[in-house]
Amino acid sequence: MIIYVGTTITPQINDSVRKFGATVWTSQDAELLGRATALNGLAKVDAVVLDIASTSSDLHYILAQCIILQKPTLCLYDKKSVPREIVNHLTKPNVPKSIVVKSYSIASLASSIKQFISSVDEQFLIEEVPNIKFTLRLTQSLDAYLQWLATTKQINKAAYLRQLMKREMDQDSEYKKNDS
Amino acid sequence: MTTASSRKRVRVYYAGGMQLPAQITYQDIHTKLSEYLVLQMVAEADLVVFEESVNSQATPGSAIQLVQRIAQDITEHFTDYDGFVIIHEQTTAPFTGSLLEFMFDELGKPIVLAGNAQSSNTTEAMLYENMSLRANLMTALQMAVLNCRGVLLAYGSHIVRAVRAINQRDASLGFTAYQEAPVGEVTFGAEVTSGQTPRDNTVCESVLAVSHKVLTMDIHPGMEISPELGLQYDAVIIRGNDQPVVSAEHFPDNVPIIIDAQQQEQHNVKQSNVVNVHTLLLPTLISKTMIAAGRFTDPKEVVQFVATDTHNESVEL
């Protein structure tokens, strides 16, 4: 699943989306869109997460495109600081149901995002239990890299490799054709 | 008057280009377009629908009058809005955009044309055709409030100046900018590219005169230009790339003649009412000639205006 995350004032939002295994695109990832297209880049993502308290100059534009594309969109704001104007706008009766507005605290953020992701794709978050043993021989440089990841980013090495493979699997259109 | 901290305001004009039922009223269009403004999300938008834009039997003359009316309205409301958007069909947008560009000697804010992207056979474009007007309209609204100026076309992911626009005839691209960077680009957001001239909210000078009576002819062997053409037309444009230009004695002196031919060395006409200009894209050349012929009665002044690069419109063809 690819989720576009807009400019946020709370870095935990990006981390929370990544934690659930989704591929995160931001405004820095425009080169991933490939050749120029009439479709806004948001058409290529599965869902959008926006921090509507952000002062990004294109927040309203991105929201408008989400509405036009009917893209599932989670609009988050810190409950301690409510952006009244935009919340009032988004809670009008003619706003499509694909636009979800939620306040968050740091404690509730992860569950709000998890709930949103599972509403977009129920299958995405069903966790398969890894129970097939697989021995992999690594080169010294690859092992050094994994070790560095484990130390600096506090990541379980095997979990990291599983996430990497899952991402590739999700983006492999040829595999999906065969699998179906 | 708009301020930096207040909500942005955009004036939106409908100039045709939507596929509409035959018996549609002004109010129907107004209602439809109000929905498309998506809850006024990007900016506070005031919608203007002139009666003549509802008329499905528009002629070239009435279309130009509509453009003049829009330009006059923009001039009158210049200080009230951050920018201006015109809903317009794609094929003739470079022509209308160029007309507007030359009507404004100085324009410190953006005027953005947007509309349905042209259809294509690709699945992506067919999918997009259903939402292209709304998506392009949002892009136009966004560009109208950003730090840029001039007359722009927003029909896809590249936002370009009208006087340098090349129609890609493909809904996936819209227009590209000829020999310059686009003014804006759409990836996820819509942004002004670096190096663009910033806006000046105080600057607006317009001259709205336009001549409808401009004749375009293709160069061919043995062609003659009758002096009577000067009585019927305000200017003549002669186009041709490979054919030699006709000799001087075939040119009357009572009408401005603009030659659009690359074989400049074969053009040895020294008359002051004749000029060779092959550095403008065709819609730009025609619209600039119409503006010049509307402003000036002296053929010398008409050709001089056309030959002078006034809006950074000249290209290497």
Short mmCIF file of C-alpha atoms in Angstrom, two decimals:
data_model
loop_
_atom_site.label_atom_id
_atom_site.label_comp_id
_atom_site.label_asym_id
_atom_site.label_seq_id
_atom_site.Cartn_x
_atom_site.Cartn_y
_atom_site.Cartn_z
CA MET A 1 0.00 0.00 0.00
CA ILE A 2 1.31 3.47 -0.92
CA ILE A 3 0.32 6.34 1.32
CA TYR A 4 1.09 9.97 0.58
CA VAL A 5 1.89 11.90 3.73
CA GLY A 6 1.71 15.68 3.46
CA THR A 7 3.95 18.12 5.30
CA THR A 8 3.54 17.47 9.00
CA ILE A 9 4.39 19.38 12.13
CA THR A 10 4.43 16.10 14.06
CA PRO A 11 7.17 13.72 12.79
CA GLN A 12 5.48 10.79 14.57
CA ILE A 13 2.81 10.80 11.86
CA ASN A 14 5.28 9.64 9.17
CA ASP A 15 6.80 7.10 11.58
CA SER A 16 3.39 5.69 12.50
CA VAL A 17 2.41 5.17 8.86
CA ARG A 18 5.73 3.45 8.12
CA LYS A 19 5.41 1.26 11.20
CA PHE A 20 2.40 -0.47 9.66
CA GLY A 21 4.43 -1.45 6.62
CA ALA A 22 2.95 1.05 4.17
CA THR A 23 5.22 2.67 1.63
CA VAL A 24 5.29 6.39 2.40
CA TRP A 25 5.56 9.01 -0.32
CA THR A 26 6.03 12.68 0.44
CA SER A 27 6.47 15.81 -1.63
CA GLN A 28 10.18 14.88 -1.91
CA ASP A 29 9.31 11.74 -3.88
CA ALA A 30 8.02 13.36 -7.08
CA GLU A 31 10.56 11.41 -9.18
CA LEU A 32 8.72 8.21 -8.24
CA LEU A 33 5.79 9.41 -10.36
CA GLY A 34 7.63 8.71 -13.59
CA ARG A 35 6.78 10.66 -16.74
CA ALA A 36 4.62 13.75 -16.63
CA THR A 37 0.96 12.95 -16.50
CA ALA A 38 -2.35 14.74 -16.57
CA LEU A 39 -3.25 12.93 -13.36
CA ASN A 40 -2.14 14.55 -10.13
CA GLY A 41 0.44 12.29 -8.45
CA LEU A 42 -2.09 11.53 -5.75
CA ALA A 43 -3.92 9.32 -8.26
CA LYS A 44 -1.05 6.82 -7.92
CA VAL A 45 -1.33 6.39 -4.17
CA ASP A 46 -3.82 4.27 -2.25
CA ALA A 47 -4.52 6.77 0.51
CA VAL A 48 -3.46 10.12 1.89
CA VAL A 49 -2.61 11.27 5.41
CA LEU A 50 -2.52 15.01 6.04
CA ASP A 51 -1.67 17.10 9.05
CA ILE A 52 -4.27 19.83 8.63
CA ALA A 53 -2.60 22.00 11.24
CA SER A 54 0.39 22.28 8.90
CA THR A 55 1.04 25.67 7.32
CA SER A 56 2.08 24.15 4.02
CA SER A 57 1.03 26.44 1.16
CA ASP A 58 -0.42 23.56 -0.87
CA LEU A 59 -2.44 21.87 1.89
CA HIS A 60 -5.78 23.14 0.61
CA TYR A 61 -4.85 22.30 -2.98
CA ILE A 62 -3.92 18.73 -2.05
CA LEU A 63 -7.15 18.38 -0.10
CA ALA A 64 -9.13 19.59 -3.10
CA GLN A 65 -7.39 17.05 -5.37
CA CYS A 66 -8.11 14.29 -2.82
CA ILE A 67 -11.80 15.20 -2.99
CA ILE A 68 -11.80 15.22 -6.80
CA LEU A 69 -9.94 11.89 -6.99
CA GLN A 70 -12.12 10.46 -4.19
CA LYS A 71 -8.94 9.34 -2.47
CA PRO A 72 -9.28 7.98 1.10
CA THR A 73 -7.82 10.81 3.13
CA LEU A 74 -7.12 11.01 6.85
CA CYS A 75 -6.98 14.61 8.06
CA LEU A 76 -5.24 14.76 11.43
CA TYR A 77 -4.88 17.59 13.89
CA ASP A 78 -3.47 17.77 17.40
CA LYS A 79 -6.42 17.98 19.80
CA LYS A 80 -4.53 20.62 21.78
CA SER A 81 -4.55 23.01 18.83
CA VAL A 82 -7.61 22.86 16.57
CA PRO A 83 -7.31 24.52 13.12
CA ARG A 84 -10.87 25.82 13.23
CA GLU A 85 -11.26 27.17 9.71
CA ILE A 86 -10.26 24.03 7.90
CA VAL A 87 -12.03 21.70 10.34
CA ASN A 88 -15.26 23.68 9.84
CA HIS A 89 -14.76 23.39 6.09
CA LEU A 90 -14.22 19.63 6.21
CA THR A 91 -17.16 18.90 8.45
CA LYS A 92 -19.73 20.41 6.09
CA PRO A 93 -22.44 17.98 4.96
CA ASN A 94 -21.34 17.86 1.30
CA VAL A 95 -17.79 16.70 2.08
CA PRO A 96 -17.37 13.16 0.66
CA LYS A 97 -17.11 10.23 3.07
CA SER A 98 -13.63 9.45 1.75
CA ILE A 99 -12.38 12.43 3.78
CA VAL A 100 -11.95 11.50 7.45
CA VAL A 101 -11.14 14.16 10.05
CA LYS A 102 -9.64 13.09 13.37
CA SER A 103 -7.99 14.77 16.30
CA TYR A 104 -5.09 12.92 17.89
CA SER A 105 -2.82 12.83 20.88
CA ILE A 106 0.61 11.21 20.72
CA ALA A 107 -0.83 8.26 22.62
CA SER A 108 -3.76 7.74 20.20
CA LEU A 109 -1.97 8.53 16.96
CA ALA A 110 -0.89 4.99 16.06
CA SER A 111 -4.35 3.50 16.61
CA SER A 112 -6.01 6.27 14.56
CA ILE A 113 -3.68 5.56 11.65
CA LYS A 114 -4.09 1.80 12.00
CA GLN A 115 -7.87 2.16 11.97
CA PHE A 116 -7.68 4.33 8.84
CA ILE A 117 -5.34 1.95 6.99
CA SER A 118 -7.52 -1.05 7.75
CA SER A 119 -10.59 0.87 6.55
CA VAL A 120 -8.78 1.41 3.22
CA ASP A 121 -7.65 -2.20 2.90
CA GLU A 122 -8.79 -4.69 5.52
CA GLN A 123 -6.34 -7.30 4.23
CA PHE A 124 -3.31 -5.07 4.53
CA LEU A 125 -2.88 -5.27 8.27
CA ILE A 126 -3.58 -8.99 8.76
CA GLU A 127 -0.26 -10.12 10.09
CA GLU A 128 1.15 -13.35 8.80
CA VAL A 129 3.18 -15.18 11.39
CA PRO A 130 6.66 -15.95 10.02
CA ASN A 131 7.15 -19.69 10.57
CA ILE A 132 9.24 -20.85 7.60
CA LYS A 133 12.94 -21.20 8.32
CA PHE A 134 15.19 -19.70 5.63
CA THR A 135 18.98 -19.60 5.80
CA LEU A 136 20.60 -16.71 3.99
CA ARG A 137 24.36 -16.24 3.56
CA LEU A 138 25.41 -12.58 3.40
CA THR A 139 28.51 -10.79 2.21
CA GLN A 140 30.53 -8.91 4.81
CA SER A 141 29.36 -5.54 3.54
CA LEU A 142 25.69 -6.54 3.63
CA ASP A 143 26.08 -7.90 7.13
CA ALA A 144 27.79 -4.67 8.20
CA TYR A 145 24.86 -2.70 6.80
CA LEU A 146 22.30 -4.82 8.62
CA GLN A 147 24.30 -4.47 11.81
CA TRP A 148 24.41 -0.72 11.38
CA LEU A 149 20.63 -0.63 10.84
CA ALA A 150 20.01 -2.71 13.93
CA THR A 151 22.21 -0.47 16.07
CA THR A 152 21.26 2.97 14.82
CA LYS A 153 17.61 2.44 13.95
CA GLN A 154 16.78 -0.17 16.55
CA ILE A 155 15.39 -2.55 13.94
CA ASN A 156 15.21 -6.31 14.19
CA LYS A 157 17.32 -7.56 11.23
CA ALA A 158 14.97 -10.33 10.18
CA ALA A 159 11.91 -8.04 10.49
CA TYR A 160 13.65 -5.46 8.31
CA LEU A 161 14.37 -8.00 5.59
CA ARG A 162 10.77 -9.26 5.71
CA GLN A 163 9.47 -5.68 5.34
CA LEU A 164 11.79 -5.11 2.40
CA MET A 165 10.54 -8.21 0.63
CA LYS A 166 6.92 -7.44 1.37
CA ARG A 167 7.32 -4.00 -0.20
CA GLU A 168 8.79 -5.54 -3.34
CA MET A 169 6.03 -8.12 -3.43
CA ASP A 170 3.32 -5.47 -3.18
CA GLN A 171 4.81 -3.49 -6.07
CA ASP A 172 5.49 -6.46 -8.34
CA SER A 173 2.64 -6.28 -10.85
CA GLU A 174 3.81 -9.37 -12.72
CA TYR A 175 3.70 -11.41 -9.55
CA LYS A 176 0.23 -10.15 -8.75
CA LYS A 177 -0.99 -11.26 -12.17
CA ASN A 178 0.45 -14.76 -11.64
CA ASP A 179 -0.80 -14.92 -8.09
CA SER A 180 -4.37 -14.24 -9.12
CA MET B 1 -8.23 44.47 -0.91
CA THR B 2 -6.40 41.22 -0.26
CA THR B 3 -3.71 40.93 2.39
CA ALA B 4 -1.03 38.36 3.06
CA SER B 5 -2.81 36.97 6.09
CA SER B 6 -6.41 36.91 4.79
CA ARG B 7 -7.99 34.19 2.68
CA LYS B 8 -6.99 34.39 -0.97
CA ARG B 9 -9.54 35.54 -3.53
CA VAL B 10 -9.77 34.52 -7.16
CA ARG B 11 -12.17 35.69 -9.86
CA VAL B 12 -13.21 32.84 -12.15
CA TYR B 13 -14.66 33.41 -15.63
CA TYR B 14 -16.45 30.88 -17.80
CA ALA B 15 -15.47 31.30 -21.48
CA GLY B 16 -16.86 28.03 -22.80
CA GLY B 17 -15.29 24.64 -23.37
CA MET B 18 -17.49 22.47 -21.23
CA GLN B 19 -19.56 19.75 -22.88
CA LEU B 20 -23.04 20.94 -22.08
CA PRO B 21 -26.59 20.06 -23.12
CA ALA B 22 -28.03 22.24 -25.89
CA GLN B 23 -30.73 23.88 -23.79
CA ILE B 24 -28.63 24.96 -20.87
CA THR B 25 -29.17 28.22 -19.06
CA TYR B 26 -26.82 30.67 -17.48
CA GLN B 27 -28.02 29.54 -14.06
CA ASP B 28 -27.33 25.87 -14.86
CA ILE B 29 -23.72 26.65 -15.76
CA HIS B 30 -23.32 28.77 -12.67
CA THR B 31 -24.64 25.96 -10.46
CA LYS B 32 -22.45 23.34 -12.12
CA LEU B 33 -19.29 25.39 -11.86
CA SER B 34 -20.00 26.31 -8.26
CA GLU B 35 -19.90 22.58 -7.45
CA TYR B 36 -16.59 22.30 -9.25
CA LEU B 37 -15.05 24.93 -7.02
CA VAL B 38 -14.88 22.17 -4.37
CA LEU B 39 -16.16 23.94 -1.33
CA GLN B 40 -14.00 26.97 -2.07
CA MET B 41 -11.12 24.92 -0.67
CA VAL B 42 -8.16 26.47 -2.46
CA ALA B 43 -9.35 30.06 -2.47
CA GLU B 44 -12.48 32.11 -2.13
CA ALA B 45 -13.73 32.08 -5.70
CA ASP B 46 -16.21 34.46 -7.31
CA LEU B 47 -17.70 33.02 -10.46
CA VAL B 48 -18.54 35.19 -13.50
CA VAL B 49 -20.58 33.78 -16.38
CA PHE B 50 -21.27 36.22 -19.22
CA GLU B 51 -24.36 35.59 -21.35
CA GLU B 52 -22.29 35.40 -24.51
CA SER B 53 -20.25 32.50 -23.10
CA VAL B 54 -23.43 30.44 -22.80
CA ASN B 55 -24.20 30.83 -26.50
CA SER B 56 -23.23 27.60 -28.28
CA GLN B 57 -23.30 29.39 -31.67
CA ALA B 58 -20.38 31.68 -30.90
CA THR B 59 -18.48 33.11 -33.89
CA PRO B 60 -14.79 34.07 -33.96
CA GLY B 61 -15.86 37.71 -33.68
CA SER B 62 -18.05 37.12 -30.64
CA ALA B 63 -15.33 34.96 -29.05
CA ILE B 64 -12.87 37.87 -29.34
CA GLN B 65 -15.42 40.27 -27.90
CA LEU B 66 -15.81 37.92 -24.95
CA VAL B 67 -12.04 37.97 -24.38
CA GLN B 68 -12.10 41.78 -24.49
CA ARG B 69 -14.94 41.84 -21.99
CA ILE B 70 -13.02 39.51 -19.66
CA ALA B 71 -9.88 41.65 -19.97
CA GLN B 72 -11.87 44.77 -19.14
CA ASP B 73 -13.42 43.07 -16.12
CA ILE B 74 -9.99 41.94 -14.92
CA THR B 75 -8.72 45.51 -15.21
CA GLU B 76 -11.68 46.83 -13.23
CA HIS B 77 -11.30 44.25 -10.46
CA PHE B 78 -7.52 43.96 -10.46
CA THR B 79 -6.99 45.21 -6.91
CA ASP B 80 -9.86 43.12 -5.46
CA TYR B 81 -8.37 39.69 -6.24
CA ASP B 82 -5.11 37.79 -5.88
CA GLY B 83 -5.47 36.24 -9.33
CA PHE B 84 -7.83 35.34 -12.14
CA VAL B 85 -8.90 32.07 -13.75
CA ILE B 86 -10.65 31.55 -17.09
CA ILE B 87 -12.36 28.26 -17.90
CA HIS B 88 -11.58 27.72 -21.59
CA GLU B 89 -11.30 24.81 -23.99
CA GLN B 90 -7.79 23.54 -24.67
CA THR B 91 -7.36 23.76 -28.46
CA THR B 92 -7.62 27.54 -28.79
CA ALA B 93 -6.29 28.38 -25.32
CA PRO B 94 -2.85 29.50 -26.66
CA PHE B 95 -4.60 31.94 -28.97
CA THR B 96 -6.87 33.41 -26.30
CA GLY B 97 -4.02 33.41 -23.79
CA SER B 98 -1.71 35.24 -26.19
CA LEU B 99 -4.42 37.81 -26.95
CA LEU B 100 -4.77 38.49 -23.25
CA GLU B 101 -1.00 38.65 -22.76
CA PHE B 102 -0.66 41.38 -25.38
CA MET B 103 -3.73 43.28 -24.17
CA PHE B 104 -1.86 43.87 -20.92
CA ASP B 105 1.27 45.96 -21.39
CA GLU B 106 1.90 45.33 -17.71
CA LEU B 107 0.34 42.53 -15.67
CA GLY B 108 1.55 41.93 -12.13
CA LYS B 109 -0.77 39.04 -11.23
CA PRO B 110 -1.53 35.69 -12.87
CA ILE B 111 -4.39 35.02 -15.27
CA VAL B 112 -4.67 31.24 -15.63
CA LEU B 113 -6.64 29.44 -18.34
CA ALA B 114 -7.82 25.92 -17.55
CA GLY B 115 -10.32 23.42 -18.85
CA ASN B 116 -10.97 19.86 -19.92
CA ALA B 117 -7.89 18.10 -21.20
CA GLN B 118 -8.21 16.82 -24.76
CA SER B 119 -9.14 13.17 -25.01
CA SER B 120 -6.67 10.50 -25.94
CA ASN B 121 -6.85 6.76 -26.42
CA THR B 122 -4.88 5.84 -23.36
CA THR B 123 -6.77 4.32 -20.47
CA GLU B 124 -5.26 6.86 -18.13
CA ALA B 125 -6.44 9.81 -20.18
CA MET B 126 -9.94 8.38 -20.55
CA LEU B 127 -10.10 7.94 -16.80
CA TYR B 128 -8.87 11.47 -16.34
CA GLU B 129 -11.29 13.00 -18.84
CA ASN B 130 -14.05 12.64 -16.31
CA MET B 131 -12.25 14.75 -13.77
CA SER B 132 -9.84 16.82 -15.82
CA LEU B 133 -11.86 20.05 -15.71
CA ARG B 134 -12.18 19.92 -11.94
CA ALA B 135 -8.56 18.93 -11.38
CA ASN B 136 -7.21 21.56 -13.80
CA LEU B 137 -9.50 24.16 -12.24
CA MET B 138 -8.01 23.45 -8.82
CA THR B 139 -4.51 23.74 -10.28
CA ALA B 140 -5.46 27.05 -11.91
CA LEU B 141 -6.87 28.38 -8.62
CA GLN B 142 -3.68 27.38 -6.83
CA MET B 143 -1.44 29.01 -9.43
CA ALA B 144 -3.60 32.15 -9.32
CA VAL B 145 -2.66 32.73 -5.67
CA LEU B 146 1.04 31.81 -5.90
CA ASN B 147 3.98 34.13 -6.50
CA CYS B 148 3.93 34.37 -10.27
CA ARG B 149 2.45 36.59 -12.97
CA GLY B 150 1.36 36.68 -16.60
CA VAL B 151 -1.09 34.67 -18.68
CA LEU B 152 -0.69 30.95 -18.05
CA LEU B 153 -2.23 27.71 -19.33
CA ALA B 154 -3.01 24.89 -16.85
CA TYR B 155 -4.20 21.81 -18.75
CA GLY B 156 -2.05 19.09 -17.22
CA SER B 157 1.04 18.73 -15.12
CA HIS B 158 2.92 21.61 -16.76
CA ILE B 159 1.72 25.18 -16.33
CA VAL B 160 3.16 27.29 -19.14
CA ARG B 161 3.02 30.83 -20.47
CA ALA B 162 0.44 31.19 -23.24
CA VAL B 163 2.88 32.86 -25.64
CA ARG B 164 5.27 29.88 -25.46
CA ALA B 165 2.70 27.07 -25.28
CA ILE B 166 2.99 23.98 -27.49
CA ASN B 167 -0.10 21.77 -27.46
CA GLN B 168 0.92 18.16 -26.89
CA ARG B 169 -2.49 16.92 -28.06
CA ASP B 170 -2.28 14.35 -25.33
CA ALA B 171 -4.27 14.58 -22.16
CA SER B 172 -1.32 13.27 -20.21
CA LEU B 173 0.77 16.37 -20.92
CA GLY B 174 -1.48 19.26 -21.93
CA PHE B 175 1.01 21.90 -23.01
CA THR B 176 4.76 22.17 -22.79
CA ALA B 177 6.74 25.41 -22.76
CA TYR B 178 8.75 26.06 -25.91
CA GLN B 179 12.39 26.92 -25.20
CA GLU B 180 11.82 27.85 -21.58
CA ALA B 181 11.00 26.18 -18.30
CA PRO B 182 7.34 25.83 -17.34
CA VAL B 183 6.10 28.42 -14.88
CA GLY B 184 4.63 25.72 -12.66
CA GLU B 185 4.54 21.98 -12.22
CA VAL B 186 2.07 19.56 -10.67
CA THR B 187 3.41 16.51 -8.88
CA PHE B 188 1.40 16.13 -5.69
CA GLY B 189 1.14 19.85 -5.01
CA ALA B 190 1.27 22.62 -7.62
CA GLU B 191 4.33 24.84 -7.41
CA VAL B 192 5.94 27.73 -9.18
CA THR B 193 9.28 26.66 -10.64
CA SER B 194 12.40 28.54 -9.63
CA GLY B 195 13.49 31.66 -11.46
CA GLN B 196 10.03 32.97 -12.28
CA THR B 197 9.25 36.68 -12.17
CA PRO B 198 7.47 37.42 -8.89
CA ARG B 199 4.10 39.09 -8.81
CA ASP B 200 3.58 42.82 -8.43
CA ASN B 201 0.12 43.47 -7.05
CA THR B 202 0.18 47.13 -8.08
CA VAL B 203 0.87 46.67 -11.79
CA CYS B 204 -1.90 46.52 -14.38
CA GLU B 205 -1.93 48.40 -17.66
CA SER B 206 -4.22 47.25 -20.42
CA VAL B 207 -5.13 48.36 -23.92
CA LEU B 208 -8.15 46.40 -25.08
CA ALA B 209 -8.30 47.23 -28.80
CA VAL B 210 -8.22 44.19 -31.09
CA SER B 211 -8.72 43.95 -34.83
CA HIS B 212 -10.75 41.05 -36.20
CA LYS B 213 -9.70 41.84 -39.77
CA VAL B 214 -6.39 40.03 -40.15
CA LEU B 215 -5.83 37.83 -43.20
CA THR B 216 -3.41 34.91 -43.25
CA MET B 217 -2.11 33.64 -46.59
CA ASP B 218 0.28 30.87 -47.59
CA ILE B 219 3.19 31.80 -49.81
CA HIS B 220 2.92 30.29 -53.28
CA PRO B 221 4.62 30.96 -56.60
CA GLY B 222 3.09 33.89 -58.48
CA MET B 223 1.10 35.14 -55.52
CA GLU B 224 -0.05 38.72 -55.59
CA ILE B 225 -1.25 40.95 -52.82
CA SER B 226 -3.84 43.36 -54.14
CA PRO B 227 -3.95 46.92 -52.76
CA GLU B 228 -7.64 46.27 -52.25
CA LEU B 229 -6.72 43.97 -49.40
CA GLY B 230 -5.68 47.09 -47.52
CA LEU B 231 -9.27 48.27 -47.75
CA GLN B 232 -10.68 45.02 -46.42
CA TYR B 233 -8.10 44.04 -43.81
CA ASP B 234 -6.13 45.73 -41.08
CA ALA B 235 -3.12 43.43 -41.55
CA VAL B 236 -1.93 40.52 -43.67
CA ILE B 237 0.23 37.61 -42.50
CA ILE B 238 2.06 35.64 -45.19
CA ARG B 239 3.33 32.24 -44.13
CA GLY B 240 5.76 29.87 -45.79
CA ASN B 241 9.01 28.13 -45.02
CA ASP B 242 10.43 26.67 -48.18
CA GLN B 243 8.97 28.95 -50.79
CA PRO B 244 10.85 32.09 -51.84
CA VAL B 245 9.14 35.32 -50.94
CA VAL B 246 7.50 37.24 -53.74
CA SER B 247 9.27 40.32 -55.00
CA ALA B 248 8.77 43.81 -53.65
CA GLU B 249 6.62 45.21 -56.44
CA HIS B 250 3.89 42.81 -55.44
CA PHE B 251 3.45 44.38 -52.03
CA PRO B 252 1.02 47.29 -51.59
CA ASP B 253 1.99 49.97 -49.07
CA ASN B 254 -1.44 50.59 -47.57
CA VAL B 255 -1.59 47.55 -45.30
CA PRO B 256 0.81 46.07 -42.71
CA ILE B 257 2.34 42.85 -44.05
CA ILE B 258 4.00 40.36 -41.73
CA ILE B 259 5.99 37.62 -43.39
CA ASP B 260 6.49 34.47 -41.39
CA ALA B 261 9.19 32.70 -43.42
CA GLN B 262 12.53 31.29 -42.44
CA GLN B 263 14.27 32.04 -45.70
CA GLN B 264 14.97 35.56 -44.54
CA GLU B 265 17.84 36.02 -46.96
CA GLN B 266 15.35 35.72 -49.80
CA HIS B 267 13.26 38.51 -48.39
CA ASN B 268 14.60 41.74 -49.80
CA VAL B 269 11.61 43.95 -49.33
CA LYS B 270 12.57 47.29 -47.88
CA GLN B 271 9.14 48.77 -47.44
CA SER B 272 8.42 50.16 -44.00
CA ASN B 273 5.03 48.43 -43.87
CA VAL B 274 6.57 44.98 -44.36
CA VAL B 275 8.50 42.94 -41.81
CA ASN B 276 9.76 39.40 -41.59
CA VAL B 277 8.92 37.85 -38.20
CA HIS B 278 9.63 34.15 -37.91
CA THR B 279 10.33 34.02 -34.19
CA LEU B 280 6.79 33.62 -32.91
CA LEU B 281 4.65 30.53 -32.51
CA LEU B 282 1.66 30.79 -34.83
CA PRO B 283 -1.09 31.53 -32.25
CA THR B 284 1.21 34.16 -30.74
CA LEU B 285 1.92 35.73 -34.14
CA ILE B 286 -1.74 35.94 -35.11
CA SER B 287 -2.90 37.31 -31.78
CA LYS B 288 -0.08 39.85 -31.58
CA THR B 289 -0.87 41.04 -35.10
CA MET B 290 -4.55 41.42 -34.17
CA ILE B 291 -3.58 43.50 -31.13
CA ALA B 292 -1.19 45.65 -33.15
CA ALA B 293 -3.74 46.22 -35.92
CA GLY B 294 -6.32 47.21 -33.31
CA ARG B 295 -4.02 49.70 -31.59
CA PHE B 296 -2.39 51.43 -34.56
CA THR B 297 -3.68 52.73 -37.88
CA ASP B 298 -0.24 53.45 -39.37
CA PRO B 299 1.05 50.23 -41.03
CA LYS B 300 4.62 51.10 -39.96
CA GLU B 301 3.62 51.14 -36.31
CA VAL B 302 1.74 47.86 -36.66
CA VAL B 303 4.72 45.96 -38.08
CA GLN B 304 7.11 47.59 -35.63
CA PHE B 305 4.96 46.42 -32.70
CA VAL B 306 4.79 42.88 -34.06
CA ALA B 307 8.55 42.76 -34.66
CA THR B 308 9.48 43.99 -31.18
CA ASP B 309 9.81 41.41 -28.42
CA THR B 310 7.51 42.88 -25.77
CA HIS B 311 6.63 39.90 -23.54
CA ASN B 312 9.61 37.57 -23.99
CA GLU B 313 7.59 35.76 -26.64
CA SER B 314 10.29 35.38 -29.31
CA VAL B 315 11.74 31.93 -29.90
CA GLU B 316 14.32 30.33 -32.19
CA LEU B 317 12.26 28.49 -34.80
#
